[in-house]
């Protein structure tokens, strides 16, 4: 028997897809979304009710003739997703249902020191504790890390604490403990996913996250671009900023910019002092001029290679980007025939990245469930 899904195979999965995308919704709304007959929708809904993937709850308040229409929704018992933002300073664990609706989130200081096993134990305990009120099985964990990720498991970055992610030990340990699939994703990609979720009109765009390290993500036709090797998106370590021998990472990361500022005579305890407690004017002006030049270089490099419609900046240095953006736009207009839209996107530290990771987890879990439905349909038809 052919393993290629037929139109009949697809029907139940299509109804489930519509519920996942628009729940809570009535049967009438489901008929309009799927363009299936009332009888077919009713039959497939009954199957999904029996499977436990759909529940009836509430009554449509709109008065109509005949029997009141109940709302269909995805129950919490269908499973939950965990998105993790594992930053250098804070870690956020976000739990959602199968529709991507938040159940709970928790933000704590990141675990410092220790090997992959002790870090995995800490992370597993954090996930289990945050998921205590979630229903159903844990279907997917997506952890966003401050660096570049290849094939959902390899990480390449610069923070010393991040070296534990350079192999699959952490991933395997967490999977074994939680009995759920785990993948890694770069924090910039997770951040961009969140922006794409909020604005479906975005086609081609790039995002630069200016935090402990400089990280990069891009999308084409509203889909995240995945590199073939870990070198994809390594703008910070490869490109020079246009200021002496400084790389982009040397001026567009908190660690690099703090070192640069101290080298210019600014005695800063932390990078936040550069804007919260403005230091000596002349030295600060030199630092900000270098920072502006690096922003122009980064946007120019992205513009001429990827030709995005928009370039977004997020991360701890966003306050400084806001300050220099008018001048940066002026210089870009002099250098480029067409300047992409450049703007800073306000984000909640940790939580915004965790949301993006959870969105990726929801998509993976939904796709896996859909395939299992198609497989179950094929098996039932072959018996």
Short mmCIF file of C-alpha atoms in Angstrom, two decimals:
data_model
loop_
_atom_site.label_atom_id
_atom_site.label_comp_id
_atom_site.label_asym_id
_atom_site.label_seq_id
_atom_site.Cartn_x
_atom_site.Cartn_y
_atom_site.Cartn_z
CA UNK A 1 0.00 0.00 0.00
CA UNK A 2 1.29 3.48 -0.85
CA UNK A 3 2.62 5.54 2.05
CA UNK A 4 1.69 8.77 0.26
CA UNK A 5 -1.20 10.43 2.14
CA UNK A 6 -4.45 10.55 0.18
CA UNK A 7 -7.08 13.29 0.36
CA UNK A 8 -9.02 11.07 2.79
CA UNK A 9 -5.93 10.67 4.97
CA UNK A 10 -5.52 14.43 5.16
CA UNK A 11 -9.05 15.25 6.32
CA UNK A 12 -8.72 14.56 10.05
CA UNK A 13 -5.31 16.22 10.16
CA UNK A 14 -6.69 19.27 8.35
CA UNK A 15 -9.53 19.62 10.86
CA UNK A 16 -7.02 19.31 13.72
CA UNK A 17 -4.76 21.91 12.07
CA UNK A 18 -7.67 24.35 11.92
CA UNK A 19 -8.50 23.79 15.60
CA UNK A 20 -4.86 24.33 16.54
CA UNK A 21 -4.66 27.56 14.56
CA UNK A 22 -7.95 29.16 15.60
CA UNK A 23 -9.31 27.56 18.80
CA UNK A 24 -11.57 28.21 20.53
CA UNK A 25 -13.93 28.09 17.56
CA UNK A 26 -17.37 26.77 16.64
CA UNK A 27 -18.12 23.99 14.21
CA UNK A 28 -19.51 26.53 11.77
CA UNK A 29 -16.21 28.41 11.86
CA UNK A 30 -14.36 25.12 11.40
CA UNK A 31 -16.43 24.33 8.30
CA UNK A 32 -15.51 27.72 6.80
CA UNK A 33 -11.80 27.28 7.56
CA UNK A 34 -11.52 23.73 6.21
CA UNK A 35 -14.10 24.06 3.38
CA UNK A 36 -15.31 20.59 4.26
CA UNK A 37 -18.91 19.48 4.50
CA UNK A 38 -20.80 19.71 7.78
CA UNK A 39 -21.07 15.92 7.96
CA UNK A 40 -17.34 15.43 7.40
CA UNK A 41 -16.37 18.04 9.99
CA UNK A 42 -18.81 16.57 12.51
CA UNK A 43 -17.39 13.07 11.98
CA UNK A 44 -13.75 14.18 12.31
CA UNK A 45 -14.50 16.33 15.35
CA UNK A 46 -16.09 13.31 17.02
CA UNK A 47 -12.90 11.32 16.30
CA UNK A 48 -10.74 14.09 17.76
CA UNK A 49 -12.99 14.28 20.82
CA UNK A 50 -12.53 10.55 21.29
CA UNK A 51 -8.76 10.88 20.90
CA UNK A 52 -8.66 13.58 23.59
CA UNK A 53 -7.17 16.24 21.32
CA UNK A 54 -10.33 18.37 21.23
CA UNK A 55 -12.85 19.31 23.92
CA UNK A 56 -16.17 21.13 23.88
CA UNK A 57 -16.47 24.05 26.27
CA UNK A 58 -18.66 27.12 26.43
CA UNK A 59 -21.56 28.16 24.25
CA UNK A 60 -21.54 30.74 21.47
CA UNK A 61 -23.23 33.83 22.90
CA UNK A 62 -24.57 34.88 19.49
CA UNK A 63 -28.27 34.02 19.35
CA UNK A 64 -29.18 31.76 16.44
CA UNK A 65 -32.04 29.51 15.54
CA UNK A 66 -31.75 25.90 16.47
CA UNK A 67 -29.30 24.18 18.78
CA UNK A 68 -26.68 26.41 20.53
CA UNK A 69 -23.18 26.03 19.09
CA UNK A 70 -20.43 24.99 21.49
CA UNK A 71 -16.82 26.04 21.19
CA UNK A 72 -14.10 23.55 20.34
CA UNK A 73 -10.70 23.88 21.97
CA UNK A 74 -7.47 21.96 22.57
CA UNK A 75 -7.42 20.67 26.17
CA UNK A 76 -4.43 21.05 28.45
CA UNK A 77 -4.27 17.26 28.69
CA UNK A 78 -3.21 17.16 25.01
CA UNK A 79 0.29 18.12 26.11
CA UNK A 80 2.56 21.06 26.75
CA UNK A 81 5.68 22.72 25.33
CA UNK A 82 8.69 24.26 27.06
CA UNK A 83 10.71 27.14 25.65
CA UNK A 84 13.95 28.04 27.41
CA UNK A 85 16.07 31.17 27.16
CA UNK A 86 19.46 30.16 28.59
CA UNK A 87 21.32 33.46 28.81
CA UNK A 88 24.63 34.38 30.36
CA UNK A 89 22.88 36.30 33.15
CA UNK A 90 19.33 34.94 33.39
CA UNK A 91 17.42 31.84 32.38
CA UNK A 92 13.71 31.87 31.54
CA UNK A 93 11.54 28.77 31.29
CA UNK A 94 8.19 29.28 29.56
CA UNK A 95 5.51 26.58 29.50
CA UNK A 96 2.70 26.72 26.92
CA UNK A 97 -0.14 24.46 25.88
CA UNK A 98 -0.30 22.83 22.47
CA UNK A 99 -1.82 26.02 21.04
CA UNK A 100 1.09 28.13 22.27
CA UNK A 101 -0.88 29.77 25.09
CA UNK A 102 1.20 30.49 28.18
CA UNK A 103 0.68 28.29 31.24
CA UNK A 104 3.50 29.73 33.35
CA UNK A 105 6.96 31.24 33.09
CA UNK A 106 9.82 31.63 35.53
CA UNK A 107 12.96 33.79 35.29
CA UNK A 108 15.96 33.02 37.52
CA UNK A 109 19.71 33.79 37.56
CA UNK A 110 21.56 31.45 35.21
CA UNK A 111 23.46 28.50 36.61
CA UNK A 112 27.16 29.31 36.92
CA UNK A 113 30.00 26.83 36.84
CA UNK A 114 29.73 23.08 36.76
CA UNK A 115 29.90 20.58 33.94
CA UNK A 116 27.21 19.53 31.50
CA UNK A 117 25.69 16.99 33.88
CA UNK A 118 25.25 19.36 36.84
CA UNK A 119 23.93 22.07 34.53
CA UNK A 120 21.49 19.58 33.00
CA UNK A 121 20.28 18.53 36.45
CA UNK A 122 19.67 22.16 37.35
CA UNK A 123 17.84 22.81 34.07
CA UNK A 124 15.69 19.69 34.37
CA UNK A 125 14.65 20.61 37.92
CA UNK A 126 13.77 24.12 36.70
CA UNK A 127 11.67 22.78 33.83
CA UNK A 128 9.88 20.24 36.03
CA UNK A 129 9.08 22.84 38.66
CA UNK A 130 7.78 25.37 36.14
CA UNK A 131 5.70 22.70 34.38
CA UNK A 132 4.01 21.45 37.53
CA UNK A 133 0.64 22.96 36.59
CA UNK A 134 0.78 21.92 32.93
CA UNK A 135 -1.40 19.08 31.69
CA UNK A 136 -0.63 16.13 29.48
CA UNK A 137 2.78 14.93 28.27
CA UNK A 138 5.76 17.20 27.62
CA UNK A 139 5.97 17.09 23.84
CA UNK A 140 8.94 19.33 23.01
CA UNK A 141 11.69 21.38 24.65
CA UNK A 142 13.45 24.11 22.66
CA UNK A 143 16.34 25.85 24.42
CA UNK A 144 17.65 29.13 22.99
CA UNK A 145 21.34 29.69 23.63
CA UNK A 146 23.61 32.74 23.23
CA UNK A 147 25.41 31.60 20.11
CA UNK A 148 25.09 29.75 16.83
CA UNK A 149 23.40 26.37 16.66
CA UNK A 150 23.81 23.74 13.95
CA UNK A 151 21.16 21.05 13.40
CA UNK A 152 19.57 21.66 16.78
CA UNK A 153 22.42 20.24 18.81
CA UNK A 154 25.80 21.91 18.27
CA UNK A 155 26.60 25.31 19.73
CA UNK A 156 29.41 27.71 18.89
CA UNK A 157 29.90 30.82 20.96
CA UNK A 158 32.34 32.68 23.13
CA UNK A 159 31.12 32.83 26.76
CA UNK A 160 33.22 30.50 28.89
CA UNK A 161 30.14 29.09 30.62
CA UNK A 162 28.76 28.13 27.21
CA UNK A 163 31.45 25.54 26.49
CA UNK A 164 29.21 22.86 27.99
CA UNK A 165 27.00 23.15 24.93
CA UNK A 166 29.68 22.27 22.37
CA UNK A 167 28.59 18.63 22.31
CA UNK A 168 25.34 16.70 22.67
CA UNK A 169 25.84 15.63 26.30
CA UNK A 170 23.53 18.24 27.78
CA UNK A 171 20.86 17.59 25.18
CA UNK A 172 20.98 13.81 25.68
CA UNK A 173 20.86 14.13 29.46
CA UNK A 174 17.84 16.44 29.42
CA UNK A 175 16.04 14.20 26.91
CA UNK A 176 16.66 11.12 29.05
CA UNK A 177 15.42 12.79 32.22
CA UNK A 178 12.36 14.47 30.74
CA UNK A 179 11.47 11.74 28.21
CA UNK A 180 10.83 14.39 25.58
CA UNK A 181 12.65 15.60 22.45
CA UNK A 182 15.05 18.52 22.98
CA UNK A 183 16.63 20.83 20.43
CA UNK A 184 18.89 23.87 20.72
CA UNK A 185 18.39 27.11 18.84
CA UNK A 186 20.35 30.36 18.70
CA UNK A 187 18.89 33.14 20.85
CA UNK A 188 18.78 35.51 17.86
CA UNK A 189 16.70 33.03 15.86
CA UNK A 190 14.31 32.58 18.78
CA UNK A 191 14.01 36.34 19.15
CA UNK A 192 13.24 36.72 15.44
CA UNK A 193 10.62 33.97 15.67
CA UNK A 194 8.80 36.04 18.25
CA UNK A 195 8.79 39.07 15.95
CA UNK A 196 7.55 36.96 13.02
CA UNK A 197 4.75 35.57 15.18
CA UNK A 198 3.55 39.08 15.98
CA UNK A 199 3.80 40.39 12.40
CA UNK A 200 2.84 37.95 9.65
CA UNK A 201 3.58 40.54 6.93
CA UNK A 202 7.36 40.28 7.43
CA UNK A 203 9.05 38.62 4.46
CA UNK A 204 12.83 39.06 4.39
CA UNK A 205 14.48 40.44 7.50
CA UNK A 206 17.61 40.25 9.64
CA UNK A 207 18.08 40.57 13.39
CA UNK A 208 21.17 41.42 15.40
CA UNK A 209 21.14 40.65 19.12
CA UNK A 210 23.56 42.87 21.00
CA UNK A 211 24.06 41.11 24.33
CA UNK A 212 26.94 39.22 25.95
CA UNK A 213 27.95 38.24 22.43
CA UNK A 214 26.76 39.52 19.06
CA UNK A 215 24.43 37.02 17.43
CA UNK A 216 22.55 37.12 14.14
CA UNK A 217 19.45 35.63 12.54
CA UNK A 218 17.62 36.08 9.24
CA UNK A 219 14.40 35.05 7.59
CA UNK A 220 13.35 34.63 3.96
CA UNK A 221 9.69 34.57 3.00
CA UNK A 222 8.80 34.61 6.71
CA UNK A 223 10.86 31.47 7.40
CA UNK A 224 13.97 31.39 9.60
CA UNK A 225 17.13 30.78 7.55
CA UNK A 226 19.17 27.87 8.87
CA UNK A 227 22.86 27.77 8.04
CA UNK A 228 24.57 24.66 6.71
CA UNK A 229 27.56 25.14 9.03
CA UNK A 230 28.18 27.01 12.33
CA UNK A 231 29.90 29.81 10.37
CA UNK A 232 26.54 31.10 9.14
CA UNK A 233 25.79 34.41 10.80
CA UNK A 234 29.21 34.78 12.42
CA UNK A 235 29.37 38.47 11.60
CA UNK A 236 30.86 39.44 14.93
CA UNK A 237 33.93 37.27 14.75
CA UNK A 238 34.71 37.70 11.05
CA UNK A 239 33.91 41.28 10.03
CA UNK A 240 35.86 44.32 11.15
CA UNK A 241 33.82 47.18 12.53
CA UNK A 242 35.53 49.99 10.62
CA UNK A 243 37.24 51.19 13.82
CA UNK A 244 40.90 50.20 13.93
CA UNK A 245 41.31 46.44 14.31
CA UNK A 246 38.09 46.01 16.27
CA UNK A 247 35.72 43.29 15.07
CA UNK A 248 31.98 43.81 15.18
CA UNK A 249 31.80 41.64 18.29
CA UNK A 250 34.38 43.91 19.89
CA UNK A 251 31.97 46.85 19.70
CA UNK A 252 28.48 45.33 19.43
CA UNK A 253 28.59 43.01 22.43
CA UNK A 254 28.42 44.01 26.07
CA UNK A 255 31.70 42.27 26.83
CA UNK A 256 33.52 43.80 23.87
CA UNK A 257 32.14 47.32 24.24
CA UNK A 258 32.93 47.38 27.97
CA UNK A 259 36.52 46.40 27.23
CA UNK A 260 36.75 49.03 24.49
CA UNK A 261 35.35 51.73 26.81
CA UNK A 262 37.80 50.87 29.57
CA UNK A 263 40.58 51.08 27.03
CA UNK A 264 39.49 54.65 26.35
CA UNK A 265 39.82 55.60 30.01
CA UNK A 266 36.25 55.02 31.18
CA UNK A 267 36.20 53.28 34.55
CA UNK A 268 32.86 51.50 34.16
CA UNK A 269 31.75 48.86 36.64
CA UNK A 270 29.25 47.50 34.13
CA UNK A 271 28.12 48.34 30.61
CA UNK A 272 24.85 49.85 31.88
CA UNK A 273 26.80 52.72 33.39
CA UNK A 274 27.48 53.92 29.84
CA UNK A 275 23.89 55.19 29.66
CA UNK A 276 22.54 55.15 33.22
CA UNK A 277 25.42 57.16 34.68
CA UNK A 278 26.98 59.00 31.72
CA UNK A 279 30.76 59.22 32.31
CA UNK A 280 33.24 61.86 31.19
CA UNK A 281 31.84 63.43 28.01
CA UNK A 282 34.82 63.35 25.64
CA UNK A 283 35.70 59.71 26.33
CA UNK A 284 32.05 58.66 26.08
CA UNK A 285 31.72 60.52 22.76
CA UNK A 286 34.66 58.53 21.38
CA UNK A 287 33.03 55.26 22.46
CA UNK A 288 29.68 56.24 20.98
CA UNK A 289 31.29 57.28 17.69
CA UNK A 290 32.93 53.86 17.43
CA UNK A 291 29.64 52.17 18.33
CA UNK A 292 27.81 54.15 15.62
CA UNK A 293 30.39 53.17 13.02
CA UNK A 294 30.00 49.51 13.98
CA UNK A 295 26.21 49.73 13.64
CA UNK A 296 26.58 51.23 10.15
CA UNK A 297 29.08 48.52 9.17
CA UNK A 298 26.85 45.71 10.44
CA UNK A 299 23.72 46.98 8.68
CA UNK A 300 25.66 47.63 5.47
CA UNK A 301 27.09 44.09 5.47
CA UNK A 302 23.65 42.58 6.00
CA UNK A 303 22.04 44.85 3.40
CA UNK A 304 24.45 44.06 0.57
CA UNK A 305 24.53 40.30 1.21
CA UNK A 306 20.94 39.43 2.19
CA UNK A 307 18.98 42.44 0.87
CA UNK A 308 16.46 42.40 3.75
CA UNK A 309 13.46 44.69 3.93
CA UNK A 310 14.08 45.24 7.65
CA UNK A 311 16.95 44.98 10.12
CA UNK A 312 16.04 44.65 13.78
CA UNK A 313 18.19 45.29 16.84
CA UNK A 314 17.46 43.67 20.21
CA UNK A 315 19.45 42.93 23.36
CA UNK A 316 21.08 44.74 26.27
CA UNK A 317 22.70 47.40 24.07
CA UNK A 318 19.38 48.44 22.51
CA UNK A 319 19.37 51.67 24.54
CA UNK A 320 22.60 52.73 22.84
CA UNK A 321 21.28 51.74 19.41
CA UNK A 322 18.25 54.00 19.99
CA UNK A 323 20.61 56.86 20.81
CA UNK A 324 22.76 56.57 17.68
CA UNK A 325 20.13 55.39 15.20
CA UNK A 326 19.36 58.81 13.64
CA UNK A 327 23.04 59.34 12.82
CA UNK A 328 23.43 55.74 11.67
CA UNK A 329 20.49 56.10 9.29
CA UNK A 330 22.01 59.30 7.88
CA UNK A 331 25.31 57.53 7.14
CA UNK A 332 23.57 54.49 5.69
CA UNK A 333 21.66 56.74 3.29
CA UNK A 334 24.99 58.09 2.05
CA UNK A 335 26.48 54.60 1.58
CA UNK A 336 23.59 52.49 0.28
CA UNK A 337 21.31 53.06 -2.72
CA UNK A 338 18.42 51.53 -0.75
CA UNK A 339 18.41 51.50 3.05
CA UNK A 340 16.39 48.78 4.78
CA UNK A 341 14.09 49.75 7.63
CA UNK A 342 16.28 49.75 10.74
CA UNK A 343 14.69 49.79 14.17
CA UNK A 344 15.05 48.66 17.75
CA UNK A 345 12.47 46.16 18.98
CA UNK A 346 11.68 46.39 22.71
CA UNK A 347 11.75 42.97 24.34
CA UNK A 348 11.30 41.54 27.82
CA UNK A 349 14.66 40.21 28.98
CA UNK A 350 14.64 36.42 28.79
CA UNK A 351 10.91 36.09 28.27
CA UNK A 352 10.80 37.28 24.64
CA UNK A 353 13.47 34.80 23.61
CA UNK A 354 11.77 32.00 25.56
CA UNK A 355 8.53 32.79 23.73
CA UNK A 356 10.30 32.46 20.38
CA UNK A 357 11.76 29.12 21.48
CA UNK A 358 8.30 27.95 22.58
CA UNK A 359 6.83 28.95 19.20
CA UNK A 360 9.41 26.69 17.54
CA UNK A 361 8.50 23.89 19.95
CA UNK A 362 4.77 24.28 19.28
CA UNK A 363 5.34 24.06 15.51
CA UNK A 364 7.45 20.91 15.91
CA UNK A 365 4.95 19.22 18.22
CA UNK A 366 1.99 20.08 16.02
CA UNK A 367 3.77 18.76 12.93
CA UNK A 368 4.67 15.54 14.75
CA UNK A 369 1.07 15.02 15.90
CA UNK A 370 -0.20 15.63 12.40
CA UNK A 371 2.15 13.00 11.00
CA UNK A 372 1.08 10.52 13.67
CA UNK A 373 -2.56 11.08 12.70
CA UNK A 374 -1.77 10.44 9.05
CA UNK A 375 0.13 7.30 9.97
CA UNK A 376 -2.69 6.06 12.19
CA UNK A 377 -5.19 6.66 9.39
CA UNK A 378 -3.07 4.73 6.90
CA UNK A 379 -2.65 1.82 9.33
CA UNK A 380 -6.40 1.64 10.01
CA UNK A 381 -7.14 1.60 6.29
CA UNK A 382 -4.64 -1.22 5.66
CA UNK A 383 -6.20 -3.56 8.23
#
